[in-house]
mmCIF file of N, CA and C in Angstrom:
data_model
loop_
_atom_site.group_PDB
_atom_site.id
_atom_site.type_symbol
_atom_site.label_atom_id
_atom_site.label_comp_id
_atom_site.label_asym_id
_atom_site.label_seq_id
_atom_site.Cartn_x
_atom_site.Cartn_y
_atom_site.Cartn_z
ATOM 1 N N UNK A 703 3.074 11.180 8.681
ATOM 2 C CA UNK A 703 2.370 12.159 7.891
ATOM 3 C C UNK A 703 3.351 13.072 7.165
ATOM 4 N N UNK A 704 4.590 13.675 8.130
ATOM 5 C CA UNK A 704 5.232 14.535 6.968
ATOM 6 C C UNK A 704 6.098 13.713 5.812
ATOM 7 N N UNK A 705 6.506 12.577 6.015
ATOM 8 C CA UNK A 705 7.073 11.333 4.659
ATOM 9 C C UNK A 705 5.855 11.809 3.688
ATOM 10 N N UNK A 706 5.106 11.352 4.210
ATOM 11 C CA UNK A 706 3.764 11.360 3.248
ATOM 12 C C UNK A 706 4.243 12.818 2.471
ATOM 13 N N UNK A 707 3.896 13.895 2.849
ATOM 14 C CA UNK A 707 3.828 15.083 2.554
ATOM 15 C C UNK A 707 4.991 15.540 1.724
ATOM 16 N N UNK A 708 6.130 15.058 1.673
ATOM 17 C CA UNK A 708 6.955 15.053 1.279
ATOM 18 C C UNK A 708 7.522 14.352 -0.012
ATOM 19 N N UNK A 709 6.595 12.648 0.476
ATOM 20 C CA UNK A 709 6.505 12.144 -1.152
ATOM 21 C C UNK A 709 5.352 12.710 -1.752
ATOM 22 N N UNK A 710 4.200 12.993 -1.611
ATOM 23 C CA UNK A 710 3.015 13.202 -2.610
ATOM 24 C C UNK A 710 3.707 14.977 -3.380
ATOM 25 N N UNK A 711 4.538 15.719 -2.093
ATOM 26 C CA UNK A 711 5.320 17.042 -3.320
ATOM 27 C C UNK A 711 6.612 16.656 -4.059
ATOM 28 N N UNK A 712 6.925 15.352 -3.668
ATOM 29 C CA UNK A 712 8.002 14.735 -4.849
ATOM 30 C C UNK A 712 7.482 14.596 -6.034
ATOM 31 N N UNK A 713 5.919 13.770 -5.744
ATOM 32 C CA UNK A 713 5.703 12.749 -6.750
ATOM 33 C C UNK A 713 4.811 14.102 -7.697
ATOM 34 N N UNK A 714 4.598 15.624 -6.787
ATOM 35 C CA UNK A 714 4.269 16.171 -7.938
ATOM 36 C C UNK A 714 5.262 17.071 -8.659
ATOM 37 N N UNK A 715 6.393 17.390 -8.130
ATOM 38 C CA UNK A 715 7.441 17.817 -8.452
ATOM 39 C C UNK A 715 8.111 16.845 -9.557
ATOM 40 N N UNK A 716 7.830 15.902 -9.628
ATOM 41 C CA UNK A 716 8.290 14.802 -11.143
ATOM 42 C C UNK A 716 7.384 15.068 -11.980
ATOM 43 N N UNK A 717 5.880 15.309 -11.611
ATOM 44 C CA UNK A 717 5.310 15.455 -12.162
ATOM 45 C C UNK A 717 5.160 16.774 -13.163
ATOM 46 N N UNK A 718 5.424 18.125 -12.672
ATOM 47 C CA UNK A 718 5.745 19.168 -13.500
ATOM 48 C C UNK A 718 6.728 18.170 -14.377
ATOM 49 N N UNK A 719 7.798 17.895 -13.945
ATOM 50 C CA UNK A 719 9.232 17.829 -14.962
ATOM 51 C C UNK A 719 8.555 16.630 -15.728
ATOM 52 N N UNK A 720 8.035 15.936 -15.846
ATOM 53 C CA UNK A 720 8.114 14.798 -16.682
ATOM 54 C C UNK A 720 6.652 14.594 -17.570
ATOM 55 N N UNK A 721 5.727 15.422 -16.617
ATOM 56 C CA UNK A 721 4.414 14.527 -17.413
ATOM 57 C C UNK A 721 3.666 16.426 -17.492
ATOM 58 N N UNK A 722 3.461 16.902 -18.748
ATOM 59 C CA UNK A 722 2.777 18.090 -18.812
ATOM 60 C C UNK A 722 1.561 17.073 -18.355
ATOM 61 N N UNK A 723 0.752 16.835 -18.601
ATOM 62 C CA UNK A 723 -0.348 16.302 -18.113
ATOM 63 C C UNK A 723 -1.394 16.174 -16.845
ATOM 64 N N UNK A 724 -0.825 17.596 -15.889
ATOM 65 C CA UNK A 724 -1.386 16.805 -14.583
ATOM 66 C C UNK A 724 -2.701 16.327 -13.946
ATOM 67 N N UNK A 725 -3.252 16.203 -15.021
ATOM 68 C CA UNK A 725 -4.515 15.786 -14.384
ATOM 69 C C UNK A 725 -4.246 14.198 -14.137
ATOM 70 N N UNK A 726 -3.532 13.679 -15.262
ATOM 71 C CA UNK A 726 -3.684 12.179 -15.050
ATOM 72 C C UNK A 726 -2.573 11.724 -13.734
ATOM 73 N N UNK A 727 -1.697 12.300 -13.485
ATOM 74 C CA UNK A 727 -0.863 12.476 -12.364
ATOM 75 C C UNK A 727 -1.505 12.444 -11.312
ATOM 76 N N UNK A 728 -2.626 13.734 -11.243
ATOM 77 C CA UNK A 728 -3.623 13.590 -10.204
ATOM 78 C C UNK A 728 -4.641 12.387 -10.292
ATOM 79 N N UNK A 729 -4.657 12.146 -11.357
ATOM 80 C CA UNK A 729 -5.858 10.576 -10.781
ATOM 81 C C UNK A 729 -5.298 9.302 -10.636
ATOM 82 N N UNK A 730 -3.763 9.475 -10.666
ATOM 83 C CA UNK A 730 -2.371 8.091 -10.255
ATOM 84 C C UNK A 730 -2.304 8.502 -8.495
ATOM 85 N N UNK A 731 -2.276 9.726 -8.226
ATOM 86 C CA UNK A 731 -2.210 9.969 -6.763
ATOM 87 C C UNK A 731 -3.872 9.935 -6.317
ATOM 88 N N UNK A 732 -5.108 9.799 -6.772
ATOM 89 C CA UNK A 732 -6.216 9.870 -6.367
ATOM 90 C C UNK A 732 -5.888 8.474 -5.932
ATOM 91 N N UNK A 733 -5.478 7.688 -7.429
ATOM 92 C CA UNK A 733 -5.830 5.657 -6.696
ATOM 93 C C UNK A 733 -4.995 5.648 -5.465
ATOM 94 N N UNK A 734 -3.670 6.026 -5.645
ATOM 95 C CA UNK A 734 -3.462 5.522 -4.476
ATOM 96 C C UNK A 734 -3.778 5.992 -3.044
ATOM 97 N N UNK A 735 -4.319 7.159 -2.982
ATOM 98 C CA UNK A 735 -5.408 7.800 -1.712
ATOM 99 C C UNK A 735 -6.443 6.591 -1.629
ATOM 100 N N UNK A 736 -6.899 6.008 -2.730
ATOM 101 C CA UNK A 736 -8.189 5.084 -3.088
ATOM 102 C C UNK A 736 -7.637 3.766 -2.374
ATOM 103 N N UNK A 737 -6.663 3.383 -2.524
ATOM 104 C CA UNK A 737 -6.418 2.225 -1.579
ATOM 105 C C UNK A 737 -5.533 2.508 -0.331
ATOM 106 N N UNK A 738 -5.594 3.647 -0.284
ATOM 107 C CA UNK A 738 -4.953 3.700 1.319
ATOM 108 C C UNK A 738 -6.469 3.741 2.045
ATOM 109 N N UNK A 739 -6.988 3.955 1.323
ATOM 110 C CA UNK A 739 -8.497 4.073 2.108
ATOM 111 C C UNK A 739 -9.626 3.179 2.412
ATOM 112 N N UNK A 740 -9.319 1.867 0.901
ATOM 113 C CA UNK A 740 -10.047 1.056 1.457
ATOM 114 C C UNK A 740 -9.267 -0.396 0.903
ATOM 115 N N UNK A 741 -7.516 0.239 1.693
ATOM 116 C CA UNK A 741 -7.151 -1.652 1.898
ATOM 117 C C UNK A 741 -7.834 -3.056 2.173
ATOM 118 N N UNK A 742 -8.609 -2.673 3.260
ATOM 119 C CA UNK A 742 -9.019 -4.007 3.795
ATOM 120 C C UNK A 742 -10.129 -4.414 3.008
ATOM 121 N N UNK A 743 -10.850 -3.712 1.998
ATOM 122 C CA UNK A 743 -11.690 -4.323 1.289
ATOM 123 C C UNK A 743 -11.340 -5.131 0.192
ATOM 124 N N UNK A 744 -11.960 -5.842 -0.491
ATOM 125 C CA UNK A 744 -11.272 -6.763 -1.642
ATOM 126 C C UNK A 744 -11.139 -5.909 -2.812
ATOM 127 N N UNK A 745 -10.080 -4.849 -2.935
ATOM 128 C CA UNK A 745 -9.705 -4.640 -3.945
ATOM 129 C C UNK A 745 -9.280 -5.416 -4.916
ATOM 130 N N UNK A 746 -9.429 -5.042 -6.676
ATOM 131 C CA UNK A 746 -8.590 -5.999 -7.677
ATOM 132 C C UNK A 746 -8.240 -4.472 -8.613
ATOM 133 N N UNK A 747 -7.291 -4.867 -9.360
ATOM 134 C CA UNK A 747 -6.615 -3.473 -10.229
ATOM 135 C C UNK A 747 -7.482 -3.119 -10.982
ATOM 136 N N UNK A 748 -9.051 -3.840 -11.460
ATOM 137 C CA UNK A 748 -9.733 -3.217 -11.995
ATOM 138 C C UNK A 748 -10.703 -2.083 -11.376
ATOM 139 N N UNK A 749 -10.600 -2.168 -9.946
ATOM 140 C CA UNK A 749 -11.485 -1.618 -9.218
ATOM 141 C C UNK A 749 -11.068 -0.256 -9.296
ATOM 142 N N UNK A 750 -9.410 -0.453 -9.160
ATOM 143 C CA UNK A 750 -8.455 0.561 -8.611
ATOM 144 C C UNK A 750 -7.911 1.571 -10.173
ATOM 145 N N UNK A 751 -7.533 0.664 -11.162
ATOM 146 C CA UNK A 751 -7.801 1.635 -12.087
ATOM 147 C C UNK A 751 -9.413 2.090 -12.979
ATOM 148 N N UNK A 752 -10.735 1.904 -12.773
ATOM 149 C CA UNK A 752 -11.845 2.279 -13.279
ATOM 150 C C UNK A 752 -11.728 3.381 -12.593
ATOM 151 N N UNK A 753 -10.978 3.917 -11.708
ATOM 152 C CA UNK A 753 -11.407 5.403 -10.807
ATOM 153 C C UNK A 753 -10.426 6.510 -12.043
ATOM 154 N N UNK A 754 -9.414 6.151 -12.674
ATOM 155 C CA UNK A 754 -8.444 6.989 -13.008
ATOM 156 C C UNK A 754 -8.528 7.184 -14.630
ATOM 157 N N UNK A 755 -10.117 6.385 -15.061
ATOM 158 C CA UNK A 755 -10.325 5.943 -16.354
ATOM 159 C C UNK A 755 -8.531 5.835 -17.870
ATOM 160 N N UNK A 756 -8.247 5.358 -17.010
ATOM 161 C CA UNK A 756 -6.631 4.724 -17.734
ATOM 162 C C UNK A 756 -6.790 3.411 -18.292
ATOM 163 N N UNK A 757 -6.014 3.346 -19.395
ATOM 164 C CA UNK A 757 -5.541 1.472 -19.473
ATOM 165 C C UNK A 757 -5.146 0.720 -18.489
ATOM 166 N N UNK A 758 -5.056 -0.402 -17.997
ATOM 167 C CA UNK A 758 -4.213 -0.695 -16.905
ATOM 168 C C UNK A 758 -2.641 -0.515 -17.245
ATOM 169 N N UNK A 759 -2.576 -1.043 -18.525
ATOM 170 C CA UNK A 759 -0.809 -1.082 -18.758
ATOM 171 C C UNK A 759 -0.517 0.270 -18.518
ATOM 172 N N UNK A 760 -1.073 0.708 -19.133
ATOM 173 C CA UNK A 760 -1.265 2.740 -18.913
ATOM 174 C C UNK A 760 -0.835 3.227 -16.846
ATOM 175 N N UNK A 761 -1.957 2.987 -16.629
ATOM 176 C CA UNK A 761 -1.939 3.191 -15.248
ATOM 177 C C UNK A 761 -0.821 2.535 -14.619
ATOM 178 N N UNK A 762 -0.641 1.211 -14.329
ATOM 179 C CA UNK A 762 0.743 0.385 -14.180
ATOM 180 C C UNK A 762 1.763 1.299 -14.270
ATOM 181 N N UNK A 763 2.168 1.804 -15.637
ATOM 182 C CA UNK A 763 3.486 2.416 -15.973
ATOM 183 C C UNK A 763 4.095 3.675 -15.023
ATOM 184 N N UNK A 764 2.744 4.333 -15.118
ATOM 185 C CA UNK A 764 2.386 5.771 -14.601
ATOM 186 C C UNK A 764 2.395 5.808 -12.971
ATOM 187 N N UNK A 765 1.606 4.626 -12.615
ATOM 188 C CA UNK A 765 1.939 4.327 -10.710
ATOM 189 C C UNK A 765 2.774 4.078 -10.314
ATOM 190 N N UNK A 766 4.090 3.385 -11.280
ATOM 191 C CA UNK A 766 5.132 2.939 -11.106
ATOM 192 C C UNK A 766 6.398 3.821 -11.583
ATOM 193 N N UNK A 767 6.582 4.826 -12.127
ATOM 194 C CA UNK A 767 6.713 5.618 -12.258
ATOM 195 C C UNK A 767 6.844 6.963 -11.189
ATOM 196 N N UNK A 768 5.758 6.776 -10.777
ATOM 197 C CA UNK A 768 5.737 8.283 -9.444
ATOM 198 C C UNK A 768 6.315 7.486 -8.091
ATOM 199 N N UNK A 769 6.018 6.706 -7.713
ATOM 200 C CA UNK A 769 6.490 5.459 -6.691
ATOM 201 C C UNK A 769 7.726 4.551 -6.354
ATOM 202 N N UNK A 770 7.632 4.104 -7.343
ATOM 203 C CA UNK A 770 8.768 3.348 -7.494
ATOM 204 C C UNK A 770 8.296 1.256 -7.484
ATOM 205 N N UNK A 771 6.838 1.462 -7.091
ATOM 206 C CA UNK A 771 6.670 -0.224 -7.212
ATOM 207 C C UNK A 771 5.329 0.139 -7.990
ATOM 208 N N UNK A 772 5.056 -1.564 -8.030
ATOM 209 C CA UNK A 772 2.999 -1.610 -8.728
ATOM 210 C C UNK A 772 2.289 -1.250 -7.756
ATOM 211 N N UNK A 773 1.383 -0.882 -7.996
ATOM 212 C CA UNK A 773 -0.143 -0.939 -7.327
ATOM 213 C C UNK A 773 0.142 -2.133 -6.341
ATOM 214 N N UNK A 774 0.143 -3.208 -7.158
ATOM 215 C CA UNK A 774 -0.172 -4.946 -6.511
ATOM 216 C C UNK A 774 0.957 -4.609 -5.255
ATOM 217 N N UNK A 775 2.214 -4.222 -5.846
ATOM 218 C CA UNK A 775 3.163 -4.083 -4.469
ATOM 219 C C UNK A 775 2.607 -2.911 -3.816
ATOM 220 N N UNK A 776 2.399 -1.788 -3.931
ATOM 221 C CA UNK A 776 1.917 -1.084 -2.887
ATOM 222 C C UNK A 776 0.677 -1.235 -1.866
ATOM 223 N N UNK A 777 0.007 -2.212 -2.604
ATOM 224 C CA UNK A 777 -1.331 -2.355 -1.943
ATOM 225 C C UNK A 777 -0.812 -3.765 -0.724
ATOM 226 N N UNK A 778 0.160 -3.877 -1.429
ATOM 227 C CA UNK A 778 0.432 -5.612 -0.031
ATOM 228 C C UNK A 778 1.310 -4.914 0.942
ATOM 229 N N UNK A 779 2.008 -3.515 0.733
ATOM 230 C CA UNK A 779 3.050 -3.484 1.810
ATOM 231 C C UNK A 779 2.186 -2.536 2.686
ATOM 232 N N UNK A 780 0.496 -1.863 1.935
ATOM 233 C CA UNK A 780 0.131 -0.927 3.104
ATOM 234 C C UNK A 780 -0.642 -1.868 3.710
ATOM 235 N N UNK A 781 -1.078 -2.893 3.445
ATOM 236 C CA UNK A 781 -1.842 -4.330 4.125
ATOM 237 C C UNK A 781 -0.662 -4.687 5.121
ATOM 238 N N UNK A 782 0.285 -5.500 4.927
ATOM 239 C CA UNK A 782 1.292 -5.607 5.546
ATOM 240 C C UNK A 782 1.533 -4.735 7.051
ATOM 241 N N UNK A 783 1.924 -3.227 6.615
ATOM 242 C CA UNK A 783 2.192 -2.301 7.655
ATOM 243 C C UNK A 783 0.600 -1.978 8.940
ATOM 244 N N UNK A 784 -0.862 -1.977 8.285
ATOM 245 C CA UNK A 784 -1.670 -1.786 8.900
ATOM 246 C C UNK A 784 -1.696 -3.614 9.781
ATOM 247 N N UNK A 785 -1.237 -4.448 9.525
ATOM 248 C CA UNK A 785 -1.556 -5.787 9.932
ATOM 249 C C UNK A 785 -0.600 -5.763 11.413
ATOM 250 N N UNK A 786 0.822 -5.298 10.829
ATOM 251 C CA UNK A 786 1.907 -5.293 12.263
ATOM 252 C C UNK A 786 0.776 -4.559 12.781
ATOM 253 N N UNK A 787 0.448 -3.320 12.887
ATOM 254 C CA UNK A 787 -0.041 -2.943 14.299
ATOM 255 C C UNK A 787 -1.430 -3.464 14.930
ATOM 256 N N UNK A 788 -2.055 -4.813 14.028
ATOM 257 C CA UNK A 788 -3.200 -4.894 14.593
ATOM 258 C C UNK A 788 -2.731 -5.937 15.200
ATOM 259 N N UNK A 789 -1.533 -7.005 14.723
ATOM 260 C CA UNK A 789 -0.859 -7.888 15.918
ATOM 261 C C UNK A 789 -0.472 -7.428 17.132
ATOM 262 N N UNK A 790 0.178 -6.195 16.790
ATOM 263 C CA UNK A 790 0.515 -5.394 18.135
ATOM 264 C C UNK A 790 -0.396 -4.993 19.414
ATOM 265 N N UNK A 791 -1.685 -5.183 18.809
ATOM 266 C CA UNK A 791 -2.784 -4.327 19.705
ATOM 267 C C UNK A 791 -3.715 -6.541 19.958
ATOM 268 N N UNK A 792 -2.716 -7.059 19.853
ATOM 269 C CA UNK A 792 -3.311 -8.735 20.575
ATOM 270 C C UNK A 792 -4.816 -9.068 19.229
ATOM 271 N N UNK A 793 -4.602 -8.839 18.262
ATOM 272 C CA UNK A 793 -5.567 -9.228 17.488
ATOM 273 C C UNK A 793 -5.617 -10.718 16.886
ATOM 274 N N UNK A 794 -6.264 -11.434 16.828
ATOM 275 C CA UNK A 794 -5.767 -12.717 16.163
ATOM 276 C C UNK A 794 -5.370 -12.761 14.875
ATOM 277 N N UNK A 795 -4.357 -13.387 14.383
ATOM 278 C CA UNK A 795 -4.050 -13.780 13.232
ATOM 279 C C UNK A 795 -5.236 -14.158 12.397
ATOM 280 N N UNK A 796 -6.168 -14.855 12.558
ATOM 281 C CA UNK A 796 -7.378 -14.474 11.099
ATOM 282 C C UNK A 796 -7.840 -13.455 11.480
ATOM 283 N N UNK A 797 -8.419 -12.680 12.233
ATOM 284 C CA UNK A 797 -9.088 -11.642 12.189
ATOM 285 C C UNK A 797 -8.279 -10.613 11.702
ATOM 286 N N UNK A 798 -6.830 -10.345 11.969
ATOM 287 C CA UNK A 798 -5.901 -9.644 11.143
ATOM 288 C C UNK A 798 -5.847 -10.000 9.924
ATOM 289 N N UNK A 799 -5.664 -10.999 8.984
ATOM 290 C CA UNK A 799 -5.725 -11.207 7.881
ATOM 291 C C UNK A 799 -6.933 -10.779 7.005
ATOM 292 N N UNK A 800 -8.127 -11.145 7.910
ATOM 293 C CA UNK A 800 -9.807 -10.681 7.398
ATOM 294 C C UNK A 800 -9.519 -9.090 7.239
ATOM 295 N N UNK A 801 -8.671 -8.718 8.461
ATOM 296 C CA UNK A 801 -8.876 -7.064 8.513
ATOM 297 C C UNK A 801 -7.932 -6.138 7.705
ATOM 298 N N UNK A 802 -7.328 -6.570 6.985
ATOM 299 C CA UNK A 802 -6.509 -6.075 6.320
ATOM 300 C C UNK A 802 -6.349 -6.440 5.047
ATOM 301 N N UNK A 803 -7.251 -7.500 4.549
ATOM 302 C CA UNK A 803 -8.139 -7.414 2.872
ATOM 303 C C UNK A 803 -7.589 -8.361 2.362
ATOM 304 N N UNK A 804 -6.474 -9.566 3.230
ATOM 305 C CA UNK A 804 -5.825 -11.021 2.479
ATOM 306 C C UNK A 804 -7.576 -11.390 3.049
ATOM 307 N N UNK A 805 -7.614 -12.540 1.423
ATOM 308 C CA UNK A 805 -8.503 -13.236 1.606
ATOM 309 C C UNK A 805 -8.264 -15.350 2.055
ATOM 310 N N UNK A 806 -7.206 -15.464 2.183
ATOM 311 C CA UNK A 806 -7.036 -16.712 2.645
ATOM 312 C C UNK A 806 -5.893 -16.199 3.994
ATOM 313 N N UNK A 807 -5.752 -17.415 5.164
ATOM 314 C CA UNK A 807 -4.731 -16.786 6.253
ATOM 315 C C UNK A 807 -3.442 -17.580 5.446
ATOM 316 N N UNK A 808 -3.422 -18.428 4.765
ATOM 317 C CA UNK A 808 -2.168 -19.117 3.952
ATOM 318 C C UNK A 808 -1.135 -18.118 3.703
ATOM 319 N N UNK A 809 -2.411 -17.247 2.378
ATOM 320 C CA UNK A 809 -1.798 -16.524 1.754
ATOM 321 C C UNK A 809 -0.803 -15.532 2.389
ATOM 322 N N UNK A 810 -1.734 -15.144 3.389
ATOM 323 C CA UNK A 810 -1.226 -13.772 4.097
ATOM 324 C C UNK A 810 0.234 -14.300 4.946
ATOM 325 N N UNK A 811 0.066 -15.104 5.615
ATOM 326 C CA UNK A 811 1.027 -15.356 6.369
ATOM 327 C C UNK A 811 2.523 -15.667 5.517
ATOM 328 N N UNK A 812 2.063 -16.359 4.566
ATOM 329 C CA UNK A 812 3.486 -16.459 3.236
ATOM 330 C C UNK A 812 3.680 -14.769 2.971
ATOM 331 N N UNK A 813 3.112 -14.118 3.051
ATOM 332 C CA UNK A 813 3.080 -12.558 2.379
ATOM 333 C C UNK A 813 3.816 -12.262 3.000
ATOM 334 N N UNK A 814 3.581 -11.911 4.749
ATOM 335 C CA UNK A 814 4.143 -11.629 5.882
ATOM 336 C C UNK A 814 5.454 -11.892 6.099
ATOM 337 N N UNK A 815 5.568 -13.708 6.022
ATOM 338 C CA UNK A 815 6.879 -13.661 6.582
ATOM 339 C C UNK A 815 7.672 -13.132 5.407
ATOM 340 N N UNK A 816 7.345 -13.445 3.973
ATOM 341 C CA UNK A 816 8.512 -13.279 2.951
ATOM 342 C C UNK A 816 9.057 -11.413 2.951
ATOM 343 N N UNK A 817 7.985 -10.701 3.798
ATOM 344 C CA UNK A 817 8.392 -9.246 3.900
ATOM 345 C C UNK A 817 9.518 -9.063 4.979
ATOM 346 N N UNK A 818 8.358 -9.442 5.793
ATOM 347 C CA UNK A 818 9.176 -9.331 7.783
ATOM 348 C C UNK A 818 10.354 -10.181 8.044
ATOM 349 N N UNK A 819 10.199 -11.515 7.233
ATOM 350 C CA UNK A 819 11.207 -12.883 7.738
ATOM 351 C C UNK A 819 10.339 -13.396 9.101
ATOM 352 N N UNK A 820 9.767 -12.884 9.546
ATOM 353 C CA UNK A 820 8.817 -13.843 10.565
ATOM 354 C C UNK A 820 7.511 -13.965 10.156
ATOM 355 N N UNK A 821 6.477 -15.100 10.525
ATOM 356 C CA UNK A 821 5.526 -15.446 10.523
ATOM 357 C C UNK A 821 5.048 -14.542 11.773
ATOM 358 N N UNK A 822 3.716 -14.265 11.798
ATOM 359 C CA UNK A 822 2.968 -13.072 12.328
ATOM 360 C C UNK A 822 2.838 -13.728 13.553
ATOM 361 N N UNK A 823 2.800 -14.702 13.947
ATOM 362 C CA UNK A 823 2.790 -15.272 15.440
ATOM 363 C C UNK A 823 3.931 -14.579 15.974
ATOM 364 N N UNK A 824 5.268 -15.553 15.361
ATOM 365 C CA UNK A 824 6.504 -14.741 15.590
ATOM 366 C C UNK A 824 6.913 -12.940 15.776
ATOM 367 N N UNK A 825 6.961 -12.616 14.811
ATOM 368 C CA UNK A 825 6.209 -10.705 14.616
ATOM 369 C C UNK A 825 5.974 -10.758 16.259
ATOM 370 N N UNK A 826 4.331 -10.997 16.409
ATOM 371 C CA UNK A 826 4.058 -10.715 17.764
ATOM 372 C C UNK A 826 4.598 -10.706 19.244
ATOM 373 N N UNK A 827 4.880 -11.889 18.886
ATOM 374 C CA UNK A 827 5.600 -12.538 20.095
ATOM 375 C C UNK A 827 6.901 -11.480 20.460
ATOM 376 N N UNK A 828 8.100 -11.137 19.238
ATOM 377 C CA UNK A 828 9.408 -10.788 19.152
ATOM 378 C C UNK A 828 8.952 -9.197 19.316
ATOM 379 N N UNK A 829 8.156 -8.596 19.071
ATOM 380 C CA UNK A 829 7.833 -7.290 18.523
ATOM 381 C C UNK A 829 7.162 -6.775 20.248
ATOM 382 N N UNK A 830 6.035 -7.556 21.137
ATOM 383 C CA UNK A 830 5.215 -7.337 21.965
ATOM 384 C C UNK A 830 6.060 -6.977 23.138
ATOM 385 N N UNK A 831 7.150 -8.010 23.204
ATOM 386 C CA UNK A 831 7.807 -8.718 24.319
ATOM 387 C C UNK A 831 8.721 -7.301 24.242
ATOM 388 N N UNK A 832 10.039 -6.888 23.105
ATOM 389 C CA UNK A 832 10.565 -5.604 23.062
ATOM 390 C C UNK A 832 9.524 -4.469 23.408
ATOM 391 N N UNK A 833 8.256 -4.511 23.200
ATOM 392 C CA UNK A 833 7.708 -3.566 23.767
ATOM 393 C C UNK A 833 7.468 -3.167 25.197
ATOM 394 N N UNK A 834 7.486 -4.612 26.137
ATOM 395 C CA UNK A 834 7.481 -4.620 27.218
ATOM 396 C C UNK A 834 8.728 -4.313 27.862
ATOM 397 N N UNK A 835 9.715 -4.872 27.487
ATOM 398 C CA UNK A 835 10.974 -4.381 28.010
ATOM 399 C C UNK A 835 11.207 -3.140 27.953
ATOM 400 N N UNK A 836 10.664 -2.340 27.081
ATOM 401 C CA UNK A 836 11.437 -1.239 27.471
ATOM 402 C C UNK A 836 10.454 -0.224 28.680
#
């Protein structure tokens, strides 16, 4: 929570310096409140920019910009991060994938390892086991 707190007064502290504008600043930090909130549903960038009434190329520039990645990348690494801990808590691999808004387990698991370097079985297994040891 304080990272958090710390980037959202970065990202408005760029925002004085760079964009007089802040309302639209505020509706680049609304989307992404908007998909921290409802990752696991089937979001698409149209869903995610109709809230901020922007262009997409518009919005794109501007999310990427305060952040440092796209939407598309931010929305897979907070899928990603909510998924480790539902492996962690013995969830199955599709029901983790269902629960965290990949819509094929293919997909997700290519997602996974190309982030982590392990496949989410693996993850579990390597991740559960250090938990027990200590």
């Amino acid at each position: 929570m304080g990272s958090e707190l710390f980037y959202n007064q970065e990202v408005q502290r760029l925002d004085r310096k760079l964009y007089p504008r802040k309302e639209i600043i505020n509706r680049v930090i609304g989307s992404k409140q908007f998909m921290d909130q409802n990752f696991h549903t089937k979001l698409d960038l149209d869903s995610v920019v109709g809230k901020t009434f922007l262009s997409k190329f518009h919005y794109i520039r501007l999310f990427k910009s305060c952040y440092g990645i796209t939407p598309h990348q931010y929305l897979i690494s907070v899928r990603l991060k909510n998924a480790k801990e539902l492996l962690l808590k013995d969830v199955s691999v599709s029901d983790v994938c269902e629960g965290v808004g990949f819509e094929s387990p293919s997909s997700f698991a290519g997602l996974f390892k190309k982030f982590t370097g392990l496949s989410p079985s693996s993850f579990r297994s390597k991740y559960k086991k250090a938990i027990l040891e200590k």
